[in-house]
Coordinates of C-alpha atoms and ligand atoms in Angstrom, one line a residue:
M1294 CA -42.2 -113.5 4.2
T1295 CA -44.5 -113.3 1.2
Y1296 CA -45.6 -116.1 -1.2
R1297 CA -47.3 -115.8 -4.5
R1298 CA -48.2 -119.4 -5.3
I1299 CA -49.0 -120.9 -1.9
S1300 CA -50.6 -119.9 1.4
V1301 CA -48.5 -120.5 4.5
E1302 CA -49.9 -120.5 8.0
P1303 CA -47.3 -120.9 10.8
L1304 CA -48.2 -123.4 13.6
T1305 CA -45.9 -122.0 16.3
P1306 CA -43.1 -119.3 16.2
A1307 CA -40.5 -122.0 16.6
I1308 CA -41.6 -124.7 14.1
G1309 CA -44.2 -125.9 11.7
A1310 CA -46.4 -124.3 9.0
E1311 CA -49.4 -125.5 7.1
I1312 CA -49.3 -124.9 3.3
S1313 CA -52.6 -124.6 1.3
D1314 CA -53.7 -123.6 -2.1
I1315 CA -51.6 -126.2 -3.9
D1316 CA -52.4 -129.5 -5.5
L1317 CA -49.6 -132.0 -5.1
R1318 CA -51.0 -134.3 -7.7
E1319 CA -49.7 -131.8 -10.3
P1320 CA -45.9 -131.5 -10.9
L1321 CA -44.4 -128.5 -9.1
D1322 CA -43.3 -125.8 -11.5
D1323 CA -40.1 -123.9 -10.6
E1324 CA -41.9 -121.0 -8.7
A1325 CA -44.1 -123.3 -6.7
H1326 CA -41.2 -125.6 -5.9
A1327 CA -39.0 -122.6 -4.8
E1328 CA -41.8 -121.4 -2.5
V1329 CA -42.4 -124.8 -0.8
R1330 CA -38.6 -125.1 -0.3
R1331 CA -38.5 -121.6 1.2
A1332 CA -41.4 -122.4 3.6
L1333 CA -39.6 -125.7 4.6
L1334 CA -36.4 -123.8 5.3
A1335 CA -38.2 -121.1 7.3
H1336 CA -40.4 -123.5 9.4
G1337 CA -38.5 -126.8 9.5
V1338 CA -41.6 -128.9 8.8
V1339 CA -44.6 -128.1 6.5
F1340 CA -48.0 -129.8 6.3
F1341 CA -50.5 -130.2 3.5
R1342 CA -54.1 -131.3 3.8
D1343 CA -56.4 -133.2 1.4
Q1344 CA -53.8 -134.4 -1.0
P1345 CA -54.9 -137.8 -2.4
I1346 CA -51.6 -138.4 -4.2
D1347 CA -50.8 -141.8 -5.7
H1348 CA -47.4 -143.5 -5.4
D1349 CA -45.9 -142.0 -8.6
Q1350 CA -47.0 -138.5 -7.5
H1351 CA -45.5 -139.0 -4.1
I1352 CA -42.2 -140.1 -5.6
A1353 CA -42.3 -137.2 -8.1
F1354 CA -42.8 -134.7 -5.3
G1355 CA -39.9 -136.0 -3.3
R1356 CA -37.6 -136.1 -6.4
R1357 CA -38.3 -132.4 -7.0
F1358 CA -36.2 -131.8 -3.8
G1359 CA -33.3 -134.1 -4.6
E1360 CA -32.3 -137.7 -5.2
L1361 CA -34.2 -140.2 -3.1
H1362 CA -32.7 -142.0 -0.2
I1363 CA -33.3 -145.7 0.1
H1364 CA -33.8 -147.0 3.7
P1365 CA -31.2 -149.7 4.6
A1366 CA -33.9 -152.2 5.6
S1367 CA -37.4 -150.9 6.1
P1368 CA -40.3 -152.7 4.2
C1369 CA -41.3 -150.9 1.0
V1370 CA -44.5 -150.8 -1.0
D1371 CA -45.1 -152.4 -4.4
G1372 CA -41.5 -153.6 -4.5
R1373 CA -40.3 -150.0 -4.9
P1374 CA -37.5 -149.4 -2.3
E1375 CA -38.0 -145.6 -2.5
L1376 CA -41.5 -146.0 -1.1
M1377 CA -41.1 -146.9 2.6
R1378 CA -44.2 -148.5 4.2
V1379 CA -45.4 -146.8 7.4
H1380 CA -48.1 -149.1 8.8
T1381 CA -49.4 -150.0 12.3
D1382 CA -52.4 -152.1 13.1
A1383 CA -53.8 -154.4 15.7
D1384 CA -51.1 -157.0 14.9
S1385 CA -48.3 -154.6 15.3
T1386 CA -45.8 -154.9 18.1
R1387 CA -44.2 -151.6 17.5
Q1388 CA -44.6 -148.4 15.5
N1389 CA -41.9 -146.6 13.5
G1390 CA -40.4 -143.5 15.1
H1391 CA -42.0 -143.9 18.5
Q1392 CA -39.1 -142.0 20.1
W1393 CA -37.4 -138.6 19.3
H1394 CA -35.1 -138.9 16.3
S1395 CA -34.1 -137.6 12.9
D1396 CA -34.3 -140.2 10.1
V1397 CA -31.4 -142.6 9.5
S1398 CA -28.9 -140.3 11.1
C1399 CA -26.6 -143.4 11.2
D1400 CA -25.9 -142.9 7.5
E1401 CA -22.7 -141.1 6.5
E1402 CA -25.0 -138.7 4.5
P1403 CA -28.3 -138.7 6.5
P1404 CA -31.5 -137.8 4.6
M1405 CA -32.2 -134.1 4.0
G1406 CA -36.0 -134.5 4.3
S1407 CA -38.8 -137.0 4.6
V1408 CA -42.3 -136.7 3.0
L1409 CA -44.9 -138.8 4.8
H1410 CA -48.4 -139.4 3.3
L1411 CA -51.0 -141.1 5.4
H1412 CA -54.1 -142.6 3.7
T1413 CA -55.5 -144.3 6.7
V1414 CA -55.6 -142.7 10.2
P1415 CA -57.2 -143.6 13.5
E1416 CA -60.2 -141.7 14.7
C1417 CA -58.0 -139.9 17.1
G1418 CA -54.4 -140.2 18.2
G1419 CA -51.4 -141.1 16.1
D1420 CA -50.2 -137.5 16.0
T1421 CA -46.6 -136.7 15.1
L1422 CA -44.6 -134.3 17.3
F1423 CA -41.8 -132.2 15.8
S1424 CA -39.0 -130.4 17.7
S1425 CA -36.8 -127.6 16.3
M1426 CA -33.1 -128.4 16.7
Y1427 CA -32.3 -124.7 16.0
A1428 CA -34.5 -123.7 19.0
A1429 CA -32.9 -126.5 21.1
W1430 CA -29.4 -125.2 20.3
D1431 CA -30.3 -121.6 20.7
A1432 CA -31.7 -122.3 24.2
L1433 CA -28.4 -123.7 25.6
S1434 CA -26.2 -121.5 27.7
E1435 CA -23.0 -120.1 26.1
S1436 CA -20.9 -122.4 28.4
M1437 CA -22.8 -125.5 27.3
K1438 CA -22.5 -124.4 23.6
A1439 CA -18.8 -123.9 24.0
L1440 CA -18.4 -127.4 25.5
L1441 CA -20.5 -129.1 22.7
A1442 CA -19.5 -127.2 19.7
P1443 CA -16.2 -129.1 18.8
L1444 CA -17.6 -132.5 19.8
E1445 CA -18.6 -135.4 17.6
A1446 CA -20.8 -138.4 18.3
S1447 CA -21.3 -141.9 16.9
H1448 CA -24.6 -142.7 15.3
E1449 CA -25.3 -146.4 15.0
S1450 CA -28.1 -148.7 13.7
A1451 CA -27.1 -152.4 14.4
H1452 CA -28.6 -152.2 17.9
L1453 CA -32.0 -151.3 16.3
Y1454 CA -32.0 -152.8 12.8
D1455 CA -30.7 -156.2 13.7
H1456 CA -33.5 -156.7 16.1
L1457 CA -36.2 -155.0 13.8
Y1458 CA -35.2 -156.2 10.4
G1459 CA -33.0 -159.3 11.2
D1460 CA -35.5 -161.7 9.6
A1461 CA -36.7 -159.4 6.8
V1462 CA -35.4 -159.0 3.3
V1463 CA -32.9 -156.3 4.0
R1464 CA -30.6 -154.3 1.7
R1465 CA -27.6 -154.0 4.0
R1466 CA -27.6 -157.0 6.4
N1467 CA -24.1 -157.3 8.1
D1468 CA -23.4 -153.8 6.9
W1469 CA -25.6 -151.8 9.1
P1470 CA -24.8 -148.1 8.7
S1471 CA -22.9 -146.2 11.4
A1472 CA -21.3 -142.7 11.2
V1473 CA -19.6 -140.0 13.2
H1474 CA -21.3 -136.6 13.0
P1475 CA -20.8 -133.2 14.8
V1476 CA -23.0 -132.8 17.9
V1477 CA -24.0 -129.5 16.4
R1478 CA -24.2 -129.1 12.7
T1479 CA -24.4 -126.0 10.5
H1480 CA -27.4 -126.2 8.2
P1481 CA -26.1 -126.2 4.6
E1482 CA -28.8 -123.9 3.3
T1483 CA -29.8 -121.6 6.2
G1484 CA -26.3 -121.4 7.9
R1485 CA -28.0 -121.8 11.3
K1486 CA -26.7 -124.1 14.0
A1487 CA -28.8 -127.2 14.9
L1488 CA -28.3 -129.8 17.6
F1489 CA -27.7 -133.1 15.9
V1490 CA -27.9 -136.0 18.5
N1491 CA -31.0 -138.2 18.9
A1492 CA -32.2 -140.9 21.2
I1493 CA -32.6 -143.6 18.5
F1494 CA -29.2 -143.5 16.7
T1495 CA -26.7 -141.5 18.8
R1496 CA -24.8 -143.9 21.1
R1497 CA -21.7 -142.1 22.2
I1498 CA -20.2 -138.6 22.3
L1499 CA -16.5 -139.0 21.4
G1500 CA -13.6 -137.3 23.1
V1501 CA -15.1 -137.5 26.6
T1502 CA -15.3 -140.3 29.1
E1503 CA -18.0 -143.0 28.8
S1504 CA -19.9 -141.6 31.9
E1505 CA -19.5 -138.0 30.6
S1506 CA -21.0 -139.1 27.3
R1507 CA -23.9 -140.8 29.1
G1508 CA -24.6 -137.8 31.2
L1509 CA -24.4 -135.3 28.3
L1510 CA -26.6 -137.5 26.1
E1511 CA -29.2 -138.0 28.8
F1512 CA -29.3 -134.2 29.3
L1513 CA -29.6 -133.5 25.5
F1514 CA -32.3 -136.1 24.9
E1515 CA -34.4 -134.6 27.6
H1516 CA -33.6 -131.1 26.3
V1517 CA -34.8 -132.0 22.8
A1518 CA -38.2 -132.9 24.2
N1519 CA -38.9 -129.4 25.7
P1520 CA -42.4 -128.4 24.5
H1521 CA -41.1 -124.8 23.8
F1522 CA -39.3 -126.2 20.7
Q1523 CA -42.2 -128.2 19.4
C1524 CA -45.4 -128.4 17.3
R1525 CA -47.8 -131.3 17.1
F1526 CA -49.5 -132.4 14.0
R1527 CA -52.9 -134.0 14.0
W1528 CA -53.2 -136.2 10.9
R1529 CA -56.3 -136.5 8.7
R1530 CA -56.7 -138.9 5.7
N1531 CA -54.5 -137.6 2.9
S1532 CA -52.4 -135.3 5.0
I1533 CA -48.7 -134.9 4.2
A1534 CA -45.9 -133.8 6.4
F1535 CA -42.5 -132.8 4.9
W1536 CA -39.8 -132.3 7.5
D1537 CA -36.1 -131.2 7.3
N1538 CA -34.1 -133.9 9.1
R1539 CA -31.1 -131.5 9.3
C1540 CA -32.8 -129.2 11.8
V1541 CA -35.9 -131.1 13.1
Q1542 CA -36.5 -134.3 15.2
H1543 CA -39.8 -136.0 15.3
H1544 CA -41.7 -138.5 17.5
A1545 CA -44.7 -140.5 16.3
M1546 CA -47.3 -141.2 19.0
W1547 CA -48.6 -144.8 19.2
D1548 CA -51.6 -144.1 21.4
Y1549 CA -54.3 -145.6 19.1
Y1550 CA -53.8 -149.3 19.4
P1551 CA -55.6 -151.4 18.0
S1552 CA -56.6 -149.0 15.3
T1553 CA -54.8 -148.8 11.9
R1554 CA -52.6 -145.9 10.8
S1555 CA -51.0 -146.4 7.3
G1556 CA -49.2 -144.7 4.5
T1557 CA -45.9 -144.3 2.7
R1558 CA -42.8 -142.2 3.2
V1559 CA -40.5 -140.9 0.5
T1560 CA -37.1 -139.7 1.8
V1561 CA -34.9 -137.1 0.1
A1562 CA -31.1 -137.8 0.2
G1563 CA -28.9 -135.4 2.2
D1564 CA -25.2 -134.5 2.6
R1565 CA -22.6 -135.1 5.2
P1566 CA -23.2 -133.0 8.3
R1567 CA -20.6 -130.2 9.0
H1568 CA -19.6 -128.3 12.1
Ligands
SIN330 C1 -41.2 -141.8 10.8 O1 -41.0 -141.6 9.6 O2 -40.3 -141.8 11.7 C2 -42.6 -142.1 11.2 C3 -43.3 -140.8 11.5 C4 -44.8 -141.0 11.7 O3 -45.3 -142.1 11.5 O4 -45.5 -140.1 12.1

């Protein structure tokens, strides 16, 4: 695959690429935008180094890829709900995303992508792991694929958000999102099949017994964590990761306590997952 405006260095054959020779403080013209989008679709998650963007530039970059998604509850920066605060320090009792997931899959139309910019990073640790849900689907046996292909699962958030954000100023209190999605979705742009259940939001596979659902989800959550499907990103100050939630899950390591790791996330809206 050739690019004229950016350089693209894959991290692993399954997932991830680093993009260089681009300054994200500048608006993306059509050709640069098309190439970044092509790299994202080809690799599932793309990384940029040394990008000291401000909040407006961060929002402008996200908007280039679609309408922005507003998180139902998470704290934001500068009173701007499209700028989600991602921050952990010595006073934190938890870190966002410290478990395999795709962002806000409990929404009827889960986000297409997320763009995370970190301005403060620990000396070491705080990596983010990414896992390709194309690779996870492709690695299943034909018998398991046949079993899972027609199934749907419920994705919920009350169990998480009530506890996390119950006392905060929230946007959708008493109306926490929940949705039913296919267990395997067809990516609307690549046409590839991607496994779409995750340990944070997926609570129940429908159309099977409770214990069958439990057993299947336990197997699938373990399957998603197979290192063959993964890459791991080591952050530096002013790195950016842009991942496609339709075909990628991620897991943020919290192995750097009591150091500080801080930045903002802009999230691009998506569409309803289809079989
Ligand atoms: C998230 O958006 O889930 C957090 C990811 C990270 O902090 O690396």
